[in-house]
mmCIF file of C-alpha atoms in Angstrom:
data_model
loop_
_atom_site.group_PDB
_atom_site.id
_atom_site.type_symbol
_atom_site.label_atom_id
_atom_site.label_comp_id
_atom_site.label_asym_id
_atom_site.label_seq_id
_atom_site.Cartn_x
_atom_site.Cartn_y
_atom_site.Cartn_z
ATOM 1 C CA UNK P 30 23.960 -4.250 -5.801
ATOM 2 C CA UNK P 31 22.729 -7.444 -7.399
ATOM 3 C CA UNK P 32 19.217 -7.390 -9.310
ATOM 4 C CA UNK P 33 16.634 -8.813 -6.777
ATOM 5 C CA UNK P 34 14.709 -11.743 -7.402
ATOM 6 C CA UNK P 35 11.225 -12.037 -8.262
ATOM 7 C CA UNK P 36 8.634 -13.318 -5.823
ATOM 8 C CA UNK P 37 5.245 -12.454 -6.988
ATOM 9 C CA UNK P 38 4.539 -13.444 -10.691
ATOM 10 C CA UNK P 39 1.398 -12.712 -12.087
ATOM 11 C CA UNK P 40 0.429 -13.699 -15.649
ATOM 12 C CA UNK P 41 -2.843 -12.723 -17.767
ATOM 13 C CA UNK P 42 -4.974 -13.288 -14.795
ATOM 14 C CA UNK P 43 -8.963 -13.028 -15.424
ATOM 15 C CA UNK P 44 -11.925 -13.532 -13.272
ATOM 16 C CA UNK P 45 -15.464 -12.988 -13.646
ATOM 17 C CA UNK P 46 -18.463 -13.427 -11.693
ATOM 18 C CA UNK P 47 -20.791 -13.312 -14.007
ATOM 19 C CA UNK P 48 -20.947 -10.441 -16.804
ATOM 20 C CA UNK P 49 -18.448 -8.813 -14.761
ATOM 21 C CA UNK P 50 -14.612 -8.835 -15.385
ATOM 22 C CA UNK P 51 -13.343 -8.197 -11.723
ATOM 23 C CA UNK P 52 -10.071 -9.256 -12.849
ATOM 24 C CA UNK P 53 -9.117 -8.834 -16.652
ATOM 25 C CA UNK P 54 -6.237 -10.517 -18.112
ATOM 26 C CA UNK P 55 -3.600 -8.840 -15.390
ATOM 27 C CA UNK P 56 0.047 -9.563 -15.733
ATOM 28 C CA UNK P 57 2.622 -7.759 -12.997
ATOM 29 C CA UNK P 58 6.311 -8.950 -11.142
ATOM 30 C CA UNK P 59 6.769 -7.853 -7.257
ATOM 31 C CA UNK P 60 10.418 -7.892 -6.193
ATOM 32 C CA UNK P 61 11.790 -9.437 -3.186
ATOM 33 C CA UNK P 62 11.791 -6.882 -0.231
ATOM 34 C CA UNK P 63 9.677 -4.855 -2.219
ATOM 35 C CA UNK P 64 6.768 -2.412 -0.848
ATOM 36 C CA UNK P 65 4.228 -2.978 -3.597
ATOM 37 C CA UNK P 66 1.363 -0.535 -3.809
ATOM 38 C CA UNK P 67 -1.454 -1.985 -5.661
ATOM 39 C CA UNK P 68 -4.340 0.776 -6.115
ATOM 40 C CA UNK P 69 -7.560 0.879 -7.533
ATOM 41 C CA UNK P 70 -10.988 2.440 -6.161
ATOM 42 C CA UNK P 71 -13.300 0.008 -4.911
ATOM 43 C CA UNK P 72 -14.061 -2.675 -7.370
ATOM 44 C CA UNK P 73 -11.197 -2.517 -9.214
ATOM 45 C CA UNK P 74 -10.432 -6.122 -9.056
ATOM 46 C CA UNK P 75 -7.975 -5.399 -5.857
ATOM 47 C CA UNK P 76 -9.627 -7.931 -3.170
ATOM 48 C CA UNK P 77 -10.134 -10.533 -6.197
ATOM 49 C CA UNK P 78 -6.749 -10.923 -7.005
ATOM 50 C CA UNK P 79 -5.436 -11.033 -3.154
ATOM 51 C CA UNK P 80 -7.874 -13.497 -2.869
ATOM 52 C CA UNK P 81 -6.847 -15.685 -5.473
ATOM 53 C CA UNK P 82 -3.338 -15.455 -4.780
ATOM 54 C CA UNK P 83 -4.488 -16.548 -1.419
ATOM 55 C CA UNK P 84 -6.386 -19.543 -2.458
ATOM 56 C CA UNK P 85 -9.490 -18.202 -1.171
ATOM 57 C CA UNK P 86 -11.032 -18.431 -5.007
ATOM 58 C CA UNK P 87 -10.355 -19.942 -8.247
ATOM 59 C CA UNK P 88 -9.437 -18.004 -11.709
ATOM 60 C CA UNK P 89 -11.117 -18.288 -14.529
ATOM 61 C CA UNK P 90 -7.289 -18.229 -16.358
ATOM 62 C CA UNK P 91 -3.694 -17.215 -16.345
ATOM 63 C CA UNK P 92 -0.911 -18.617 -13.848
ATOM 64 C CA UNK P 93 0.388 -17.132 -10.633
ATOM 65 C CA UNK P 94 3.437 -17.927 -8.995
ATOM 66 C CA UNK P 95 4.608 -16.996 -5.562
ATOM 67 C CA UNK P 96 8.152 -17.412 -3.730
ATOM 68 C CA UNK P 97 9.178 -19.725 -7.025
ATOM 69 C CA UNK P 98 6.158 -22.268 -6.484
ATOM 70 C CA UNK P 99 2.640 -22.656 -9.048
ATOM 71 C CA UNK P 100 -0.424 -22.096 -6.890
ATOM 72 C CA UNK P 101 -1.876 -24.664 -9.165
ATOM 73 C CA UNK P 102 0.068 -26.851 -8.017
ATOM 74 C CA UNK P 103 1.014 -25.932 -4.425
ATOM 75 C CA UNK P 104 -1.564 -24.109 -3.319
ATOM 76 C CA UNK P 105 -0.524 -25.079 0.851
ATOM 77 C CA UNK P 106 3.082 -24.084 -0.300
ATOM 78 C CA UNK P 107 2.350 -20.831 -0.924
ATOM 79 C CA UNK P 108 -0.044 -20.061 1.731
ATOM 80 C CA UNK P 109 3.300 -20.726 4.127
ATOM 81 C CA UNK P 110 4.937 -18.197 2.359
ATOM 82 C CA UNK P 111 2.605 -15.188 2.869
ATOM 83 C CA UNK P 112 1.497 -13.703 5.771
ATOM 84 C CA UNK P 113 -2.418 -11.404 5.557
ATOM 85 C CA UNK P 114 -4.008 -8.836 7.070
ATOM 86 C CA UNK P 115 -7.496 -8.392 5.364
ATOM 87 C CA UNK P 116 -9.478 -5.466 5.578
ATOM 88 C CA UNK P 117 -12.055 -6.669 8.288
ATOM 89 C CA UNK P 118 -10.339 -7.882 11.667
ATOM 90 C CA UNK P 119 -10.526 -11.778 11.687
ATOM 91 C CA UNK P 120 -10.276 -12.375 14.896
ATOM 92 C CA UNK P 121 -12.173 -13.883 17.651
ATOM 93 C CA UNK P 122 -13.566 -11.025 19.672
ATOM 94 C CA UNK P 123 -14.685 -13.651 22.169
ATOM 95 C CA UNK P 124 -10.933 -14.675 23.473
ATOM 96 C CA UNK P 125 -8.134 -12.570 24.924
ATOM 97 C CA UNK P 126 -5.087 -11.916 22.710
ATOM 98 C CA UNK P 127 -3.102 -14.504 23.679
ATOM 99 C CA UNK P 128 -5.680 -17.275 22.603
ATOM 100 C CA UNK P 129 -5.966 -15.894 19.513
ATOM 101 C CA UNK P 130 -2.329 -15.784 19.172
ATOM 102 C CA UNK P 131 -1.889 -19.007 20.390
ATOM 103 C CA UNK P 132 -4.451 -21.099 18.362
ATOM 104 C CA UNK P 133 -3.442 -19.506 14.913
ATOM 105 C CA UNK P 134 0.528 -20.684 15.764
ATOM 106 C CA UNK P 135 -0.609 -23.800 16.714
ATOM 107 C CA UNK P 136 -2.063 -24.056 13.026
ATOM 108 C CA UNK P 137 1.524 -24.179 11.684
ATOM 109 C CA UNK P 138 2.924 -25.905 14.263
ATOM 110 C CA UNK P 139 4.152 -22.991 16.432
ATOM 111 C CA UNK P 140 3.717 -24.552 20.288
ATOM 112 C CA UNK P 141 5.427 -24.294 23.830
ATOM 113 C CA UNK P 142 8.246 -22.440 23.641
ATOM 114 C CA UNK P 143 8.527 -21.635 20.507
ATOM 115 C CA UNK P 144 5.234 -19.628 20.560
ATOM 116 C CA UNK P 145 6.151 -17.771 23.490
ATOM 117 C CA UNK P 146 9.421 -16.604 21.693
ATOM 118 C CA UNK P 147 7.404 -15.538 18.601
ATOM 119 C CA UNK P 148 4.929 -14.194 20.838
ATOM 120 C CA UNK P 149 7.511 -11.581 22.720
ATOM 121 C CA UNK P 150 9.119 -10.691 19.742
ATOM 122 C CA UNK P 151 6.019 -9.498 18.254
ATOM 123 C CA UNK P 152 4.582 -7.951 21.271
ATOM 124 C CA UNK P 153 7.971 -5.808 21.443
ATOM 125 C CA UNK P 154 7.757 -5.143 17.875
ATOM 126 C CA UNK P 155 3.978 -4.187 17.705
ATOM 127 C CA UNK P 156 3.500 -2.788 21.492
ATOM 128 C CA UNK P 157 0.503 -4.856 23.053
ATOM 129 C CA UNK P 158 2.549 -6.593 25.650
ATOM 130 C CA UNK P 159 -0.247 -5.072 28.377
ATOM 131 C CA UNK P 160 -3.040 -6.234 26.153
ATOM 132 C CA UNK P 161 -2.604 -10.145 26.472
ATOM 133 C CA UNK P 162 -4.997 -11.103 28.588
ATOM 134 C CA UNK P 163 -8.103 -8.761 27.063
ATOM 135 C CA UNK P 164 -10.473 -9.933 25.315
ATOM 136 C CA UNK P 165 -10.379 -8.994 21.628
ATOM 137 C CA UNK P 166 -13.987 -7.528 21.891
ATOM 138 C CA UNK P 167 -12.610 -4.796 24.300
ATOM 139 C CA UNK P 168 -9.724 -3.488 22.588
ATOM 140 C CA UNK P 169 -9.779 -0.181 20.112
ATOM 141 C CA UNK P 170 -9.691 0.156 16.659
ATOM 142 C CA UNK P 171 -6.036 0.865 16.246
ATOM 143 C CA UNK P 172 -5.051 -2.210 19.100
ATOM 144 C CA UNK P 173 -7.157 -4.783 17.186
ATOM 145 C CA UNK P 174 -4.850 -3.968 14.071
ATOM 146 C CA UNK P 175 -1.898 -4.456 15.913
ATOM 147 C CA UNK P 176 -3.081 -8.145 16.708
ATOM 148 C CA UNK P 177 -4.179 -8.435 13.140
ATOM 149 C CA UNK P 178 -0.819 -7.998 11.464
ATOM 150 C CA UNK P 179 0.849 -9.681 15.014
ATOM 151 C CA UNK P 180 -1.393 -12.838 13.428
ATOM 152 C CA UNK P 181 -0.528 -12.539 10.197
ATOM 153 C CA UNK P 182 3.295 -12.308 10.935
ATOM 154 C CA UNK P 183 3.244 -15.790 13.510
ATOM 155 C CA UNK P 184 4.701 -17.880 10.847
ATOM 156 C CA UNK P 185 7.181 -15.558 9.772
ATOM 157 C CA UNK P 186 6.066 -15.557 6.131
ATOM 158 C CA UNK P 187 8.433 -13.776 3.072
ATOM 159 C CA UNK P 188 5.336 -11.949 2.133
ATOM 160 C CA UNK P 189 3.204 -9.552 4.097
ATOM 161 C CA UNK P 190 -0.279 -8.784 2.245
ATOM 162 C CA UNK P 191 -1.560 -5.475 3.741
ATOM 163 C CA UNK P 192 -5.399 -5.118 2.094
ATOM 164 C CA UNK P 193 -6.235 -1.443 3.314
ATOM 165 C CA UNK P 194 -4.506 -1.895 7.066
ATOM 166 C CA UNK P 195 -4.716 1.138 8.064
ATOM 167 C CA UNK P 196 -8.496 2.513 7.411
ATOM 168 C CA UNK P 197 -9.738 4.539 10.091
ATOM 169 C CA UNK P 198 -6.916 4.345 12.326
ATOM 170 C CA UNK P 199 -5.340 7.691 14.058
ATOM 171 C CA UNK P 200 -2.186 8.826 12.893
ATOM 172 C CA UNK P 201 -0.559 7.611 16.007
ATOM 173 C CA UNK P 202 -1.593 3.711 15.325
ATOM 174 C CA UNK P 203 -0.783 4.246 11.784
ATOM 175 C CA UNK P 204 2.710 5.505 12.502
ATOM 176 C CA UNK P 205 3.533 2.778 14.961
ATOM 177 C CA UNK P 206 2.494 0.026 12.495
ATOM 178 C CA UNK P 207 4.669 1.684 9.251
ATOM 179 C CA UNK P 208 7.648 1.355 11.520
ATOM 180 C CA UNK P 209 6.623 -2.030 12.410
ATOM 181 C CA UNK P 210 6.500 -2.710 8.742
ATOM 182 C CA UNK P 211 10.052 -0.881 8.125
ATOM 183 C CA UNK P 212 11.518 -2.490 10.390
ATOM 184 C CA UNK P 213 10.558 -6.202 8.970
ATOM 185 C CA UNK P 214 11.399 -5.269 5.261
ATOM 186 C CA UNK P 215 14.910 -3.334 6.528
ATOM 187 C CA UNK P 216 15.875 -6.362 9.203
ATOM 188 C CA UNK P 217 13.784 -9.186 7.327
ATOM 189 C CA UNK P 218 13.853 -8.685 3.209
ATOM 190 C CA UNK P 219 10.253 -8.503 3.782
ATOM 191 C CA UNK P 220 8.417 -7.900 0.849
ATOM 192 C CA UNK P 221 5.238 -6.203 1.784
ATOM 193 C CA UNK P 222 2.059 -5.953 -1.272
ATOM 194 C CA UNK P 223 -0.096 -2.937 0.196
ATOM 195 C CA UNK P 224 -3.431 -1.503 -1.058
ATOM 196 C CA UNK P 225 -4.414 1.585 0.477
ATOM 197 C CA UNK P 226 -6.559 4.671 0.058
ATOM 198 C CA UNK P 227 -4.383 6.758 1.740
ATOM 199 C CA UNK P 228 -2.058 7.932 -1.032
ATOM 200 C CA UNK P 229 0.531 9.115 0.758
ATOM 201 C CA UNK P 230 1.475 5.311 1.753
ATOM 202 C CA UNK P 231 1.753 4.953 -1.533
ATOM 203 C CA UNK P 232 3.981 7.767 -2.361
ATOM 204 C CA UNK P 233 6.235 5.660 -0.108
ATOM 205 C CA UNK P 234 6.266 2.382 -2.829
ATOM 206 C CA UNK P 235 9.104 0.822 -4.330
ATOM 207 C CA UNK P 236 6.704 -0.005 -7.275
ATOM 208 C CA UNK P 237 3.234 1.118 -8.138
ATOM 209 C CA UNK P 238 0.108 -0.439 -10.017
ATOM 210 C CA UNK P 239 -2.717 1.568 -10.501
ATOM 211 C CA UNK P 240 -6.130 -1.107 -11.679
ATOM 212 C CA UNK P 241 -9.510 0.601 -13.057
ATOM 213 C CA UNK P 242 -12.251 -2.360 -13.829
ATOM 214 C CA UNK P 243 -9.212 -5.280 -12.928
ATOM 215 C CA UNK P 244 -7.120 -4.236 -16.061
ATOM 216 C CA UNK P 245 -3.710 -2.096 -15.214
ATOM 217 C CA UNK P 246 -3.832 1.583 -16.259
ATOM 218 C CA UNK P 247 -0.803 2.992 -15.011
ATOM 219 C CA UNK P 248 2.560 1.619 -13.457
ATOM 220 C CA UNK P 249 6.318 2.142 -12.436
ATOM 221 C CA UNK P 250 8.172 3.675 -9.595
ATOM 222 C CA UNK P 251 6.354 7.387 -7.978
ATOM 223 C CA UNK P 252 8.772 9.102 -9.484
ATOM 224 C CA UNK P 253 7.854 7.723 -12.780
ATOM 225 C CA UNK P 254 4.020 7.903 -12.344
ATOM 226 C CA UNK P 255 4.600 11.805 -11.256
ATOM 227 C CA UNK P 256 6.617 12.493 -14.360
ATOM 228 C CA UNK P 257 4.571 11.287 -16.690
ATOM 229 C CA UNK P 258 1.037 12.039 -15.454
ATOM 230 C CA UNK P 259 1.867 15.374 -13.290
ATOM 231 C CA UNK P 260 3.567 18.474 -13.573
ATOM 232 C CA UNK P 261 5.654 20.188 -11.123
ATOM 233 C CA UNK P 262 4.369 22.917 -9.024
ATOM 234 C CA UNK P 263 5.807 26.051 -8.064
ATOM 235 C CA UNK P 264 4.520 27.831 -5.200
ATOM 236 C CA UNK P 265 4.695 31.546 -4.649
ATOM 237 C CA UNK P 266 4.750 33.269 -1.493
ATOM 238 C CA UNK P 267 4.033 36.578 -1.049
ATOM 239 C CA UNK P 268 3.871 36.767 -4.825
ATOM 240 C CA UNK P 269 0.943 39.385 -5.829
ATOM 241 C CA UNK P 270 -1.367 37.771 -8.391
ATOM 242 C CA UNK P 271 -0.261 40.182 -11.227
ATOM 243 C CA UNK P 272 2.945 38.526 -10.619
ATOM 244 C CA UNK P 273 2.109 34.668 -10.888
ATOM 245 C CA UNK P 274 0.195 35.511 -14.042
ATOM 246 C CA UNK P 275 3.702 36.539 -15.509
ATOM 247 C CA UNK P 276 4.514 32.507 -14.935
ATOM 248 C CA UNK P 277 1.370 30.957 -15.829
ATOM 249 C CA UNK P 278 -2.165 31.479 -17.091
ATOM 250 C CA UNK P 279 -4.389 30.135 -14.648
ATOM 251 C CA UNK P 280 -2.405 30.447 -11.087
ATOM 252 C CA UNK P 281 -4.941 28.925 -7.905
ATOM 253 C CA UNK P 282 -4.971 30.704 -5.081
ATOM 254 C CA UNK P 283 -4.049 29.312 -1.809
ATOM 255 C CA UNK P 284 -3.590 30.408 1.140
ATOM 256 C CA UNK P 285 -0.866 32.965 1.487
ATOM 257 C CA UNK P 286 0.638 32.044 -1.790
ATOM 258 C CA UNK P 287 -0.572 31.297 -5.472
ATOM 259 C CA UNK P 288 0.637 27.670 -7.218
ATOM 260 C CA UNK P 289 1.720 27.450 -10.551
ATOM 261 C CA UNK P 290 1.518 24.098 -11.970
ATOM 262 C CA UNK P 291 4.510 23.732 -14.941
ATOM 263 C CA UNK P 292 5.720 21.219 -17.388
ATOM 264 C CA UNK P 293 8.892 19.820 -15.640
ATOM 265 C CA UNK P 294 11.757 20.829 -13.436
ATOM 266 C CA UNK P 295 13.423 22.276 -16.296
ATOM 267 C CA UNK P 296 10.288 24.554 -17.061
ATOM 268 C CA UNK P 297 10.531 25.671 -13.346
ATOM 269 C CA UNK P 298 14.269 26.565 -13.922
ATOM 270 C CA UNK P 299 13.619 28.315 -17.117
ATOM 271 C CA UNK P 300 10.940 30.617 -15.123
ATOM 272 C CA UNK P 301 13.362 31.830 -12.211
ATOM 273 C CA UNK P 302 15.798 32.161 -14.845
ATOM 274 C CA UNK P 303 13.700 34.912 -16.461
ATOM 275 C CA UNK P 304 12.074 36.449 -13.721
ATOM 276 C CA UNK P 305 14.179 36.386 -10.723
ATOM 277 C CA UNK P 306 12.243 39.256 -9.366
ATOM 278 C CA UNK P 307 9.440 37.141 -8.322
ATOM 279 C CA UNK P 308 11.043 34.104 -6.611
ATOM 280 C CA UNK P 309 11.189 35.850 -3.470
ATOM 281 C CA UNK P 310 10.074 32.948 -1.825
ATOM 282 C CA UNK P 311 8.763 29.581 -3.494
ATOM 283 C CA UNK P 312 8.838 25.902 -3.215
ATOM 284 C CA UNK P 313 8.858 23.411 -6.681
ATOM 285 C CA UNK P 314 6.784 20.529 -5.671
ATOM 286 C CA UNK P 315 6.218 17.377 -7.733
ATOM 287 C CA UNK P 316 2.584 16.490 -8.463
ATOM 288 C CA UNK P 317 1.135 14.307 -5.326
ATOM 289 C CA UNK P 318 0.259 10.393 -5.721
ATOM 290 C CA UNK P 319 -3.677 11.369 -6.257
ATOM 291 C CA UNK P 320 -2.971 13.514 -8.991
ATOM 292 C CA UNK P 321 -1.769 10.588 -10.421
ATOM 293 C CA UNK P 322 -4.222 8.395 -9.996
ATOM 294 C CA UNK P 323 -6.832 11.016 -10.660
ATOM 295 C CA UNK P 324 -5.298 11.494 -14.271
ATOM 296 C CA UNK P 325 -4.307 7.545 -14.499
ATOM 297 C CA UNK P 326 -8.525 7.094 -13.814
ATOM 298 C CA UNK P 327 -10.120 9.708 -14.114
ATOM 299 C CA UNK P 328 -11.762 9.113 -10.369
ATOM 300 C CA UNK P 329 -10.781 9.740 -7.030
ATOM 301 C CA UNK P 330 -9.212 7.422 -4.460
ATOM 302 C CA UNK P 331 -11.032 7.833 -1.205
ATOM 303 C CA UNK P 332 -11.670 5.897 1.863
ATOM 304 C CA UNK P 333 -15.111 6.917 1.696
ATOM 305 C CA UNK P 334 -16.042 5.234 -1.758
ATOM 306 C CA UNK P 335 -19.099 3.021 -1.987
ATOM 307 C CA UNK P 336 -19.953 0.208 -4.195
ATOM 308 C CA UNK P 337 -19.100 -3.389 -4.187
ATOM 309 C CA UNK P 338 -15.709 -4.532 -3.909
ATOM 310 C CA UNK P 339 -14.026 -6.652 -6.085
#
């Protein structure tokens, strides 16, 4: 399979406002077709740099390139090529679904026919065919969304910037709209640059960034983050807690089991190797996504942090 291409390029990218360094000499690649998980807690510089690759604001210093093209010098170029969904609904909550559909396409030209077509295909794709006619201002949480990426995607852009998409949604909504987003990047090439609090998304990521105070901390593929910032975990079941002491020092109770965290795999093998006895019946885990960005930070990623972002 050939190498693929870059289409994000980011090089020593600051911004301040101020005394404060939202964004701090940053330098990262995204891959064509890529899902891109770009992580931070609130402040982290996350929103700044989506919003300068956007064009909404100017850096301070550093170059960014996007589908091939300098945003210093094609700023309108690039805005064709990405498609975003921001964390607050932009819509008007005054017109039906349609209008806002239809106003939006006719920014890039998208009229008549044409819309309609685009129009179907993401209504079948995104499941608000019934909600076309209702006014934005009376549809759900989870339905707004829907017409928030169904916006975002009118163009039919090479990059699909998700900033927190699916906050507060029920599982339901946020299933429908991952397959959405599968089925673009498996039918499309779609590369799609995510940030999310919910770090099982994540878990899901070709490649990862993790930012603390807009400087990178950690990177690489979840495998690669789990290896080097987690252990493995074995968990015991039915295992008396005489017996997980044999494995480790400090085993935590859970419920109906104890978990053991080790080294690596190969510590785990070494263990049922030597005490057979015990692995009755256990489960080796890796270490989850916010372990890693607990160790990477030293903070927690939550949907519930305050403070500014940035």
């Amino acid at each position: 399979m050939s190498e693929r291409k870059t289409i994000i390029q980011i090089e020593h990218l600051s911004k301040s406002f101020g005394d404060l360094k939202a964004v701090d000499d940053l330098s990262f690649n995204v891959k064509e077709g890529e899902l891109f998980a770009f992580l931070g807690v609130n402040g982290a510089g996350k929103s700044t740099t989506i919003s300068i690759m956007c064009g909404q604001q100017t850096k301070d210093s550093g170059k960014v390139f996007i589908g091939g093209k300098d945003l210093d010098e094609s700023t309108e170029g690039i805005k064709r090529e990405l498609g975003v969904v921001f964390q607050n609904s932009v819509l008007d909550k005054a017109l039906s679904v349609r209008d806002n559909l239809r106003y939006r396409a006719a920014l890039y030209g998208i009229k008549g026919a044409v819309f309609e077509k685009r129009r179907a295909e993401l209504a079948e794709l995104l499941d608000f065919a019934d909600l076309m006619k209702r006014t934005v201002g009376k549809l759900s949480g989870g339905q707004r969304r829907r017409i928030d990426i169904a916006r975002a995607l009118l163009h039919s852009p090479e990059i699909l910037i998700l900033d927190e998409p699916t906050t507060g949604l029920d599982p339901q909504t946020r299933k429908l709209l991952w397959g959405a987003v599968s089925r673009l990047r498996k039918e499309q090439n779609m590369t799609v640059f995510l940030t999310t609090h919910y770090m099982e998304e994540a878990a899901d990521a070709d490649y990862v960034i993790i930012l603390d105070s807009g400087r990178i901390v950690a990177e690489g593929t979840p495998l690669q983050l789990k290896n080097k910032y987690t252990g493995d975990f074995i968990t015991l079941y039915g295992a008396t807690e005489d017996e997980a002491r044999l494995l480790g020092t400090s085993p935590e109770k859970i419920p109906g089991a104890y978990r053991i965290e080790v080294e690596d795999t190969a510590h785990a093998t070494e263990l049922i190797i030597k005490h057979p006895e015990i692995f009755r019946d256990y489960e080796i885990t890796k270490g989850k996504m916010d372990d890693i960005f607990l160790a990477a930070t030293g903070k927690r990623l939550t949907g519930g942090e305050n403070g500014e972002r940035a």
